[in-house]
Amino acid sequence: MLNLDFGFLTAEVLSAYVLKGFLFSVQLTFVAMLGGIVLGTLLALMRLSGHAWLMMPAAAYVNTMRSIPLVMVILWFFLLIPLLTGRPLGAEMSALITFTLFEAAYYSEIMRAGIQSIPRGQIAAGYALGMTYAQTMRLVVLPQAFRNMLPVLLTQTIILFQDTSLVYAIGAYDLLKGFELVGKNFNRPVETYLVAALIYFVISFSLSTLVKRLQARISIIR
Amino acid sequence: MIEIRNVSKWYGQFQVLTDCSTKIEKGEVVVVCGPSGSGKSTLIKCVNGLESFQQGEVIVNGISVGDAKTNLPKLRAHVGMVFQHFELFPHLTITENLEIGQVKVLGRSRDEARERGLKLLDRVGLRSQADKYPGQLSGGQQQRVAIARALAMDPICMLFDEPTSALDPEMINEVLDVMVELATEGMTMMVVTHEMGFARKVAHRVIFMDQGRIIEDAAKEDFFGTPRSERAQLFLSKILGH
């Protein structure tokens, strides 16, 4: 049979190889989520602005990003930036920027739906109180859109967390890379990939469960 | 206070307002009525620039609303508006709803805004609801809060866009009572409504609209006594008949 042996995966081994990668995966997820939501919200506002010169570039950006596989964006960004700037960026930094730019396209679609879900009367009420467009968006529309969309935003973030494993393409040191190194050094790739899969599963599944609970709570408050 | 001069508006080919003119003096209460689709809500939204118009002029307190150079947020800050669907901000508590415009638009301190807000909440009889969210209040209560929110900005006039149309019948009076009180205190009010009881009680003038035109613009006594147009007579007989 498979003859599996997990004995070599001690706490020392894990903290020596895997911890660093895990922390980077988490960092990458958070940076891309926060940066992606901020940038995505700006893109969404541009697309809903009604001004062609704001709508068209935003739509082009979102549609382009959504039409290219993430792994290619990761690769191209990693390869192109040194060509353009003359110096390499480093795999980790390159991954942080790429993921932020890429995820912004997906978050922007979520925020766009969220903004459109707010009744027009709310905007009118903001204006009627003397608020400017920016104030109405910041104080009235976006907080509600964000809250309505929170479960979807978090679900996207779980997908993002899984996708961080794609940085293997440029050799960045993430969670998966940590396991891969352990597997190579101990010549136990099957066991390490199994454990890696289990870790991804446990993290993603518990987060989804949390999102479901959160969803139920939000819907009660409304 | 409010002057509407020959205002016309189109949605594409469709004309929603045709050459509307009227004038509301300081302290006057004017009720605008008419069948649905007659343009009355559109007209009242032209007064604070929530709707644009292609022809004519609207002057509020000496400022031209349609002028591209006009600072609309500044003007709107002093023109209170109450909506059919209340439009309280659901993510904020009642107190926060009352504060937000005062703090963010008028630049008042949070303490000052809170005090003013609570005072007005008292006035509309909802002090005990201060920490709740709009979704926890009944429609009538929400609309009273919405009136308080508009009053908190110390408006020079108040616009009401069908303030009782979305309410259950038993809640209409609590809102009308607040409006009657406001009217008797001398607030300048433009009120789009079908509540003829309210019009009879406090309105100085009644404007009747149909198909985007102002058909009648008469003192209350004349309007309820002998409306000149057939259309207004028919409308009145229909809504007063039951």
Tab-separated table of C-alpha atoms in Angstrom:
chain	number	residue	atom	x	y	z
A	1	MET	CA	0.000	0.000	0.000
A	2	LEU	CA	1.006	3.628	0.366
A	3	ASN	CA	3.183	3.049	3.397
A	4	LEU	CA	2.815	6.579	4.764
A	5	ASP	CA	4.995	7.875	7.559
A	6	PHE	CA	4.412	11.299	9.072
A	7	GLY	CA	6.978	10.888	11.848
A	8	PHE	CA	9.444	13.333	10.318
A	9	LEU	CA	6.952	16.219	10.506
A	10	THR	CA	7.974	17.411	13.953
A	11	ALA	CA	7.287	20.811	15.411
A	12	GLU	CA	10.901	21.797	14.741
A	13	VAL	CA	10.687	20.818	11.108
A	14	LEU	CA	7.399	22.638	10.662
A	15	SER	CA	8.596	25.846	12.292
A	16	ALA	CA	11.884	25.688	10.387
A	17	TYR	CA	10.356	25.198	6.936
A	18	VAL	CA	6.641	25.850	6.969
A	19	LEU	CA	6.052	28.708	9.379
A	20	LYS	CA	7.845	31.284	7.254
A	21	GLY	CA	5.825	30.225	4.221
A	22	PHE	CA	2.576	30.210	6.162
A	23	LEU	CA	3.190	33.735	7.417
A	24	PHE	CA	3.877	34.922	3.886
A	25	SER	CA	0.686	33.303	2.572
A	26	VAL	CA	-1.288	35.035	5.299
A	27	GLN	CA	0.480	38.333	4.634
A	28	LEU	CA	-0.159	38.004	0.912
A	29	THR	CA	-3.828	37.261	1.545
A	30	PHE	CA	-4.284	40.272	3.838
A	31	VAL	CA	-2.352	42.734	1.717
A	32	ALA	CA	-4.141	41.663	-1.466
A	33	MET	CA	-7.504	41.748	0.313
A	34	LEU	CA	-7.096	45.221	1.791
A	35	GLY	CA	-5.343	46.680	-1.240
A	36	GLY	CA	-7.722	44.877	-3.575
A	37	ILE	CA	-10.820	46.145	-1.787
A	38	VAL	CA	-9.558	49.740	-1.734
A	39	LEU	CA	-8.488	49.671	-5.372
A	40	GLY	CA	-11.556	47.635	-6.331
A	41	THR	CA	-13.878	50.160	-4.689
A	42	LEU	CA	-12.193	52.962	-6.628
A	43	LEU	CA	-12.615	50.969	-9.857
A	44	ALA	CA	-16.272	50.325	-8.993
A	45	LEU	CA	-16.881	54.033	-8.362
A	46	MET	CA	-15.186	54.843	-11.658
A	47	ARG	CA	-17.386	52.373	-13.520
A	48	LEU	CA	-20.520	53.814	-11.936
A	49	SER	CA	-19.454	57.452	-12.318
A	50	GLY	CA	-21.281	58.087	-15.572
A	51	HIS	CA	-18.184	59.716	-17.075
A	52	ALA	CA	-16.921	57.817	-20.109
A	53	TRP	CA	-13.304	58.784	-19.467
A	54	LEU	CA	-13.494	57.140	-16.041
A	55	MET	CA	-15.770	54.245	-16.962
A	56	MET	CA	-13.831	53.005	-19.973
A	57	PRO	CA	-10.384	52.586	-18.430
A	58	ALA	CA	-11.902	50.964	-15.333
A	59	ALA	CA	-13.978	48.550	-17.414
A	60	ALA	CA	-10.976	47.744	-19.613
A	61	TYR	CA	-8.834	47.062	-16.563
A	62	VAL	CA	-11.392	44.821	-14.878
A	63	ASN	CA	-12.243	42.892	-18.016
A	64	THR	CA	-8.588	42.355	-18.905
A	65	MET	CA	-7.660	41.083	-15.464
A	66	ARG	CA	-10.672	38.808	-15.376
A	67	SER	CA	-9.828	37.316	-18.744
A	68	ILE	CA	-6.250	36.268	-17.962
A	69	PRO	CA	-5.320	33.322	-15.743
A	70	LEU	CA	-3.816	34.522	-12.477
A	71	VAL	CA	-0.711	32.415	-12.880
A	72	MET	CA	0.091	34.211	-16.131
A	73	VAL	CA	-0.366	37.615	-14.544
A	74	ILE	CA	1.984	36.527	-11.769
A	75	LEU	CA	4.581	35.337	-14.279
A	76	TRP	CA	4.328	38.294	-16.612
A	77	PHE	CA	4.527	40.842	-13.839
A	78	PHE	CA	7.546	39.077	-12.367
A	79	LEU	CA	9.289	38.941	-15.754
A	80	LEU	CA	8.241	42.327	-17.115
A	81	ILE	CA	9.037	44.617	-14.221
A	82	PRO	CA	12.792	43.936	-14.300
A	83	LEU	CA	12.727	44.539	-18.040
A	84	LEU	CA	10.934	47.855	-17.595
A	85	THR	CA	12.701	49.179	-14.520
A	86	GLY	CA	16.059	47.522	-14.966
A	87	ARG	CA	16.122	45.849	-11.582
A	88	PRO	CA	14.401	42.779	-10.161
A	89	LEU	CA	11.630	43.197	-7.632
A	90	GLY	CA	11.972	39.962	-5.677
A	91	ALA	CA	9.424	37.173	-5.885
A	92	GLU	CA	7.599	38.097	-2.655
A	93	MET	CA	7.204	41.791	-3.405
A	94	SER	CA	6.216	40.968	-6.951
A	95	ALA	CA	3.551	38.581	-5.644
A	96	LEU	CA	2.141	41.175	-3.228
A	97	ILE	CA	1.728	43.745	-5.993
A	98	THR	CA	0.390	41.296	-8.563
A	99	PHE	CA	-2.210	39.842	-6.239
A	100	THR	CA	-3.400	43.278	-5.156
A	101	LEU	CA	-3.788	44.412	-8.756
A	102	PHE	CA	-5.427	41.162	-9.833
A	103	GLU	CA	-7.830	40.796	-6.932
A	104	ALA	CA	-8.902	44.430	-7.299
A	105	ALA	CA	-10.707	43.416	-10.480
A	106	TYR	CA	-12.766	40.799	-8.643
A	107	TYR	CA	-13.394	42.929	-5.570
A	108	SER	CA	-14.466	45.779	-7.831
A	109	GLU	CA	-17.213	43.644	-9.353
A	110	ILE	CA	-18.421	42.746	-5.863
A	111	MET	CA	-18.355	46.364	-4.706
A	112	ARG	CA	-20.096	47.465	-7.890
A	113	ALA	CA	-22.957	45.076	-7.175
A	114	GLY	CA	-22.960	46.270	-3.568
A	115	ILE	CA	-23.170	49.924	-4.529
A	116	GLN	CA	-25.931	49.215	-7.012
A	117	SER	CA	-27.883	47.379	-4.312
A	118	ILE	CA	-28.298	50.614	-2.346
A	119	PRO	CA	-31.606	52.311	-3.181
A	120	ARG	CA	-31.279	55.589	-5.079
A	121	GLY	CA	-33.337	57.251	-2.383
A	122	GLN	CA	-30.432	56.855	0.021
A	123	ILE	CA	-28.227	58.880	-2.297
A	124	ALA	CA	-30.947	61.483	-2.644
A	125	ALA	CA	-31.219	61.653	1.148
A	126	GLY	CA	-27.482	62.250	1.442
A	127	TYR	CA	-27.626	64.996	-1.167
A	128	ALA	CA	-30.709	66.521	0.430
A	129	LEU	CA	-28.783	66.915	3.686
A	130	GLY	CA	-26.203	68.944	1.792
A	131	MET	CA	-23.608	66.206	1.413
A	132	THR	CA	-21.271	66.259	-1.553
A	133	TYR	CA	-20.928	63.260	-3.875
A	134	ALA	CA	-17.820	62.141	-1.988
A	135	GLN	CA	-19.527	62.458	1.401
A	136	THR	CA	-22.626	60.638	0.208
A	137	MET	CA	-20.481	57.776	-1.038
A	138	ARG	CA	-18.214	57.639	1.997
A	139	LEU	CA	-20.835	58.104	4.704
A	140	VAL	CA	-24.000	56.641	3.216
A	141	VAL	CA	-23.481	54.331	0.248
A	142	LEU	CA	-20.154	52.557	0.797
A	143	PRO	CA	-20.723	51.555	4.439
A	144	GLN	CA	-24.005	49.928	3.445
A	145	ALA	CA	-22.612	48.387	0.271
A	146	PHE	CA	-19.679	47.027	2.201
A	147	ARG	CA	-21.899	45.524	4.847
A	148	ASN	CA	-24.254	43.971	2.301
A	149	MET	CA	-21.324	42.487	0.442
A	150	LEU	CA	-19.221	41.417	3.423
A	151	PRO	CA	-19.979	37.688	3.042
A	152	VAL	CA	-19.147	37.787	-0.666
A	153	LEU	CA	-15.987	39.813	-0.054
A	154	LEU	CA	-14.843	37.278	2.528
A	155	THR	CA	-15.672	34.353	0.265
A	156	GLN	CA	-13.542	35.971	-2.420
A	157	THR	CA	-10.789	36.304	0.172
A	158	ILE	CA	-10.923	32.567	0.878
A	159	ILE	CA	-10.482	31.904	-2.831
A	160	LEU	CA	-7.640	34.403	-2.763
A	161	PHE	CA	-5.998	32.493	0.060
A	162	GLN	CA	-6.130	29.291	-1.963
A	163	ASP	CA	-4.809	31.093	-5.016
A	164	THR	CA	-1.755	32.343	-3.143
A	165	SER	CA	-0.296	28.870	-3.763
A	166	LEU	CA	0.140	29.928	-7.408
A	167	VAL	CA	3.202	31.965	-6.447
A	168	TYR	CA	5.074	28.687	-6.881
A	169	ALA	CA	5.374	29.852	-10.483
A	170	ILE	CA	7.870	32.538	-9.475
A	171	GLY	CA	9.397	30.650	-6.577
A	172	ALA	CA	8.093	32.847	-3.772
A	173	TYR	CA	8.314	31.240	-0.332
A	174	ASP	CA	4.714	30.557	0.680
A	175	LEU	CA	2.934	27.843	2.656
A	176	LEU	CA	3.052	25.343	-0.196
A	177	LYS	CA	6.731	26.018	-0.881
A	178	GLY	CA	7.493	25.296	2.765
A	179	PHE	CA	5.888	21.869	2.511
A	180	GLU	CA	7.523	21.237	-0.828
A	181	LEU	CA	10.962	21.846	0.682
A	182	VAL	CA	10.228	19.523	3.576
A	183	GLY	CA	9.102	16.881	1.123
A	184	LYS	CA	12.286	17.209	-0.882
A	185	ASN	CA	14.650	17.268	2.079
A	186	PHE	CA	13.087	14.224	3.725
A	187	ASN	CA	12.237	12.578	0.436
A	188	ARG	CA	8.587	12.323	1.525
A	189	PRO	CA	6.660	14.380	-1.079
A	190	VAL	CA	3.415	12.381	-0.809
A	191	GLU	CA	3.073	12.911	2.925
A	192	THR	CA	3.994	16.584	2.824
A	193	TYR	CA	1.583	17.378	-0.017
A	194	LEU	CA	-1.143	15.503	1.840
A	195	VAL	CA	-0.560	17.543	4.970
A	196	ALA	CA	-0.371	20.732	2.902
A	197	ALA	CA	-3.742	19.937	1.322
A	198	LEU	CA	-5.197	19.231	4.738
A	199	ILE	CA	-3.971	22.575	6.079
A	200	TYR	CA	-5.420	24.484	3.125
A	201	PHE	CA	-8.673	22.602	3.613
A	202	VAL	CA	-8.918	23.232	7.341
A	203	ILE	CA	-8.195	26.954	6.998
A	204	SER	CA	-10.523	27.509	4.041
A	205	PHE	CA	-13.324	25.375	5.414
A	206	SER	CA	-13.314	26.991	8.844
A	207	LEU	CA	-13.293	30.427	7.252
A	208	SER	CA	-16.278	29.517	5.059
A	209	THR	CA	-18.134	28.283	8.109
A	210	LEU	CA	-17.375	31.573	9.826
A	211	VAL	CA	-18.664	33.517	6.828
A	212	LYS	CA	-21.911	31.525	6.886
A	213	ARG	CA	-22.422	32.385	10.543
A	214	LEU	CA	-21.613	36.007	9.904
A	215	GLN	CA	-24.101	36.068	7.047
A	216	ALA	CA	-26.834	34.816	9.348
A	217	ARG	CA	-25.994	37.472	11.919
A	218	ILE	CA	-25.942	40.307	9.422
A	219	SER	CA	-29.284	39.289	8.006
A	220	ILE	CA	-30.833	39.460	11.476
A	221	ILE	CA	-29.581	42.981	12.115
A	222	ARG	CA	-31.010	44.254	8.837
B	1	MET	CA	-38.584	82.120	-0.655
B	2	ILE	CA	-39.134	79.618	-3.482
B	3	GLU	CA	-39.811	80.767	-6.994
B	4	ILE	CA	-40.412	78.394	-9.871
B	5	ARG	CA	-40.390	80.132	-13.257
B	6	ASN	CA	-41.510	78.403	-16.449
B	7	VAL	CA	-39.818	75.122	-15.612
B	8	SER	CA	-39.925	72.376	-18.222
B	9	LYS	CA	-38.294	68.986	-18.079
B	10	TRP	CA	-37.957	66.077	-20.441
B	11	TYR	CA	-36.913	62.469	-20.003
B	12	GLY	CA	-35.640	61.896	-23.523
B	13	GLN	CA	-38.635	62.610	-25.754
B	14	PHE	CA	-41.140	62.483	-22.923
B	15	GLN	CA	-42.027	65.785	-21.343
B	16	VAL	CA	-42.632	65.413	-17.602
B	17	LEU	CA	-42.944	69.091	-16.700
B	18	THR	CA	-44.414	71.763	-18.923
B	19	ASP	CA	-43.946	75.427	-18.190
B	20	CYS	CA	-44.519	75.235	-14.433
B	21	SER	CA	-44.529	78.497	-12.513
B	22	THR	CA	-45.398	79.300	-8.927
B	23	LYS	CA	-44.109	81.154	-5.939
B	24	ILE	CA	-43.963	80.283	-2.267
B	25	GLU	CA	-43.515	83.126	0.182
B	26	LYS	CA	-41.777	82.883	3.518
B	27	GLY	CA	-44.052	81.216	6.058
B	28	GLU	CA	-46.414	79.921	3.421
B	29	VAL	CA	-47.649	76.334	3.352
B	30	VAL	CA	-48.393	75.097	-0.142
B	31	VAL	CA	-49.855	71.689	-0.891
B	32	VAL	CA	-49.204	70.157	-4.302
B	33	CYS	CA	-51.636	67.467	-5.352
B	34	GLY	CA	-52.645	65.653	-8.484
B	35	PRO	CA	-52.934	62.161	-9.929
B	36	SER	CA	-49.884	59.913	-9.985
B	37	GLY	CA	-47.570	60.656	-12.862
B	38	SER	CA	-48.638	64.285	-12.884
B	39	GLY	CA	-45.082	65.439	-12.200
B	40	LYS	CA	-45.586	66.751	-8.682
B	41	SER	CA	-42.750	64.733	-7.168
B	42	THR	CA	-40.487	65.697	-10.030
B	43	LEU	CA	-41.362	69.352	-9.535
B	44	ILE	CA	-40.586	69.340	-5.820
B	45	LYS	CA	-37.251	67.625	-6.504
B	46	CYS	CA	-36.368	70.434	-8.898
B	47	VAL	CA	-36.576	72.846	-5.975
B	48	ASN	CA	-33.453	71.444	-4.293
B	49	GLY	CA	-31.808	70.267	-7.479
B	50	LEU	CA	-32.285	66.536	-6.941
B	51	GLU	CA	-33.815	66.593	-10.412
B	52	SER	CA	-32.390	68.719	-13.177
B	53	PHE	CA	-34.575	70.599	-15.624
B	54	GLN	CA	-33.918	71.814	-19.139
B	55	GLN	CA	-35.871	75.053	-19.209
B	56	GLY	CA	-36.874	77.738	-16.782
B	57	GLU	CA	-35.526	78.802	-13.450
B	58	VAL	CA	-35.907	77.843	-9.818
B	59	ILE	CA	-34.856	80.443	-7.282
B	60	VAL	CA	-34.539	79.452	-3.625
B	61	ASN	CA	-33.720	82.203	-1.182
B	62	GLY	CA	-32.330	84.280	-4.018
B	63	ILE	CA	-30.113	81.504	-5.403
B	64	SER	CA	-30.685	79.951	-8.815
B	65	VAL	CA	-30.845	76.175	-8.438
B	66	GLY	CA	-30.299	75.373	-12.105
B	67	ASP	CA	-27.219	77.572	-12.437
B	68	ALA	CA	-24.118	75.427	-12.991
B	69	LYS	CA	-22.136	77.769	-10.731
B	70	THR	CA	-24.456	77.291	-7.779
B	71	ASN	CA	-23.002	75.342	-4.869
B	72	LEU	CA	-25.858	72.835	-4.614
B	73	PRO	CA	-24.681	71.033	-1.451
B	74	LYS	CA	-24.515	74.380	0.336
B	75	LEU	CA	-28.007	75.301	-0.801
B	76	ARG	CA	-29.475	71.888	0.039
B	77	ALA	CA	-28.012	72.010	3.538
B	78	HIS	CA	-30.644	74.614	4.355
B	79	VAL	CA	-33.548	73.145	2.425
B	80	GLY	CA	-35.030	70.294	4.407
B	81	MET	CA	-36.490	67.361	2.515
B	82	VAL	CA	-38.666	64.495	3.650
B	83	PHE	CA	-39.093	61.499	1.350
B	84	GLN	CA	-41.886	59.056	0.711
B	85	HIS	CA	-39.744	56.140	1.877
B	86	PHE	CA	-38.166	58.015	4.818
B	87	GLU	CA	-34.616	57.235	3.653
B	88	LEU	CA	-33.117	57.127	7.094
B	89	PHE	CA	-29.636	55.636	6.955
B	90	PRO	CA	-30.145	52.025	8.063
B	91	HIS	CA	-26.553	51.475	9.149
B	92	LEU	CA	-26.702	54.322	11.684
B	93	THR	CA	-28.645	54.646	14.928
B	94	ILE	CA	-31.411	57.222	15.208
B	95	THR	CA	-29.068	59.573	17.069
B	96	GLU	CA	-26.376	59.138	14.426
B	97	ASN	CA	-28.921	59.790	11.699
B	98	LEU	CA	-29.735	63.076	13.368
B	99	GLU	CA	-26.087	63.996	13.873
B	100	ILE	CA	-24.491	63.121	10.576
B	101	GLY	CA	-25.633	66.111	8.532
B	102	GLN	CA	-25.014	68.571	11.332
B	103	VAL	CA	-21.479	67.307	11.909
B	104	LYS	CA	-20.347	66.518	8.372
B	105	VAL	CA	-22.136	69.293	6.517
B	106	LEU	CA	-22.663	72.132	8.995
B	107	GLY	CA	-19.453	71.418	10.909
B	108	ARG	CA	-21.080	71.368	14.322
B	109	SER	CA	-19.382	69.524	17.150
B	110	ARG	CA	-20.692	66.065	17.946
B	111	ASP	CA	-21.933	67.201	21.348
B	112	GLU	CA	-23.783	70.153	19.932
B	113	ALA	CA	-25.278	67.984	17.197
B	114	ARG	CA	-26.325	65.330	19.674
B	115	GLU	CA	-28.027	67.871	21.896
B	116	ARG	CA	-29.884	69.425	18.987
B	117	GLY	CA	-30.830	65.995	17.686
B	118	LEU	CA	-32.186	64.798	20.995
B	119	LYS	CA	-34.178	67.975	21.427
B	120	LEU	CA	-35.859	67.418	18.082
B	121	LEU	CA	-36.369	63.758	18.842
B	122	ASP	CA	-38.164	64.869	21.969
B	123	ARG	CA	-40.274	67.149	19.906
B	124	VAL	CA	-41.456	64.380	17.595
B	125	GLY	CA	-42.040	62.213	20.667
B	126	LEU	CA	-39.313	59.645	20.029
B	127	ARG	CA	-36.663	60.396	22.621
B	128	SER	CA	-36.869	56.812	23.909
B	129	GLN	CA	-35.873	55.441	20.498
B	130	ALA	CA	-32.580	57.358	20.290
B	131	ASP	CA	-30.276	54.345	20.362
B	132	LYS	CA	-32.257	52.093	18.066
B	133	TYR	CA	-31.703	51.500	14.377
B	134	PRO	CA	-34.243	52.689	11.806
B	135	GLY	CA	-35.217	49.105	11.000
B	136	GLN	CA	-36.464	48.689	14.564
B	137	LEU	CA	-38.966	51.547	14.231
B	138	SER	CA	-42.402	51.603	12.635
B	139	GLY	CA	-42.911	53.520	9.419
B	140	GLY	CA	-44.599	56.400	11.186
B	141	GLN	CA	-41.806	56.632	13.709
B	142	GLN	CA	-39.191	56.522	10.959
B	143	GLN	CA	-40.880	59.345	9.127
B	144	ARG	CA	-41.007	61.461	12.272
B	145	VAL	CA	-37.279	60.843	12.735
B	146	ALA	CA	-36.747	61.835	9.096
B	147	ILE	CA	-38.561	65.111	9.768
B	148	ALA	CA	-36.421	65.663	12.850
B	149	ARG	CA	-33.295	64.931	10.795
B	150	ALA	CA	-34.262	67.598	8.284
B	151	LEU	CA	-35.123	70.087	11.039
B	152	ALA	CA	-31.770	69.500	12.732
B	153	MET	CA	-30.150	71.334	9.824
B	154	ASP	CA	-32.131	74.492	10.708
B	155	PRO	CA	-33.737	74.666	7.279
B	156	ILE	CA	-35.139	77.855	5.825
B	157	CYS	CA	-37.923	75.822	4.225
B	158	MET	CA	-39.107	72.221	4.137
B	159	LEU	CA	-40.018	70.044	1.172
B	160	PHE	CA	-42.242	67.019	1.726
B	161	ASP	CA	-42.474	64.459	-1.078
B	162	GLU	CA	-45.543	62.326	-0.350
B	163	PRO	CA	-44.556	61.905	3.300
B	164	THR	CA	-47.482	59.678	4.216
B	165	SER	CA	-47.966	57.649	1.028
B	166	ALA	CA	-45.883	54.705	2.203
B	167	LEU	CA	-47.476	54.536	5.646
B	168	ASP	CA	-50.118	52.258	7.056
B	169	PRO	CA	-53.314	54.247	7.636
B	170	GLU	CA	-53.030	54.172	11.414
B	171	MET	CA	-49.623	55.832	11.243
B	172	ILE	CA	-50.515	58.690	8.956
B	173	ASN	CA	-51.844	60.957	11.661
B	174	GLU	CA	-48.785	60.845	13.882
B	175	VAL	CA	-46.774	62.198	10.948
B	176	LEU	CA	-49.399	64.731	9.918
B	177	ASP	CA	-49.583	66.010	13.500
B	178	VAL	CA	-45.888	66.852	13.418
B	179	MET	CA	-46.339	68.577	10.069
B	180	VAL	CA	-49.339	70.563	11.269
B	181	GLU	CA	-47.350	71.730	14.253
B	182	LEU	CA	-44.517	72.819	11.972
B	183	ALA	CA	-46.927	74.673	9.723
B	184	THR	CA	-48.563	76.546	12.572
B	185	GLU	CA	-45.139	77.609	13.783
B	186	GLY	CA	-44.618	79.408	10.521
B	187	MET	CA	-42.287	77.057	8.654
B	188	THR	CA	-42.250	77.582	4.908
B	189	MET	CA	-43.470	74.289	3.487
B	190	MET	CA	-44.036	72.748	0.091
B	191	VAL	CA	-45.923	69.500	0.516
B	192	VAL	CA	-46.723	66.957	-2.158
B	193	THR	CA	-49.572	64.944	-0.689
B	194	HIS	CA	-53.029	63.543	-1.189
B	195	GLU	CA	-53.964	64.312	2.397
B	196	MET	CA	-56.672	66.872	1.799
B	197	GLY	CA	-57.458	67.018	5.497
B	198	PHE	CA	-53.960	68.372	6.029
B	199	ALA	CA	-54.432	70.819	3.172
B	200	ARG	CA	-57.716	72.072	4.608
B	201	LYS	CA	-56.250	72.467	8.034
B	202	VAL	CA	-52.985	74.304	7.405
B	203	ALA	CA	-52.346	75.003	3.736
B	204	HIS	CA	-52.449	78.550	2.477
B	205	ARG	CA	-52.539	77.513	-1.137
B	206	VAL	CA	-53.173	74.370	-3.119
B	207	ILE	CA	-51.528	73.592	-6.430
B	208	PHE	CA	-53.148	70.995	-8.643
B	209	MET	CA	-51.014	69.314	-11.292
B	210	ASP	CA	-51.908	67.064	-14.168
B	211	GLN	CA	-49.748	65.729	-16.988
B	212	GLY	CA	-46.782	67.830	-16.001
B	213	ARG	CA	-48.671	71.120	-15.879
B	214	ILE	CA	-49.853	73.274	-13.032
B	215	ILE	CA	-53.590	73.353	-13.701
B	216	GLU	CA	-54.662	75.228	-10.615
B	217	ASP	CA	-52.784	77.386	-8.163
B	218	ALA	CA	-55.335	78.817	-5.783
B	219	ALA	CA	-55.897	79.909	-2.226
B	220	LYS	CA	-57.153	77.008	-0.136
B	221	GLU	CA	-60.653	78.443	0.242
B	222	ASP	CA	-61.015	78.888	-3.497
B	223	PHE	CA	-59.606	75.472	-4.284
B	224	PHE	CA	-61.931	73.561	-2.007
B	225	GLY	CA	-64.800	75.947	-2.706
B	226	THR	CA	-64.877	76.180	-6.444
B	227	PRO	CA	-61.991	74.608	-8.291
B	228	ARG	CA	-62.093	76.072	-11.744
B	229	SER	CA	-60.804	73.207	-13.806
B	230	GLU	CA	-62.891	70.177	-14.546
B	231	ARG	CA	-59.890	67.962	-14.038
B	232	ALA	CA	-59.354	69.258	-10.494
B	233	GLN	CA	-63.043	68.867	-9.701
B	234	LEU	CA	-62.939	65.267	-10.855
B	235	PHE	CA	-59.781	64.601	-8.851
B	236	LEU	CA	-61.257	66.158	-5.726
B	237	SER	CA	-64.507	64.262	-6.013
B	238	LYS	CA	-62.526	61.044	-6.313
B	239	ILE	CA	-60.263	61.525	-3.301
B	240	LEU	CA	-62.795	63.270	-1.097
B	241	GLY	CA	-65.535	60.796	-2.035
B	242	HIS	CA	-64.352	58.171	0.420
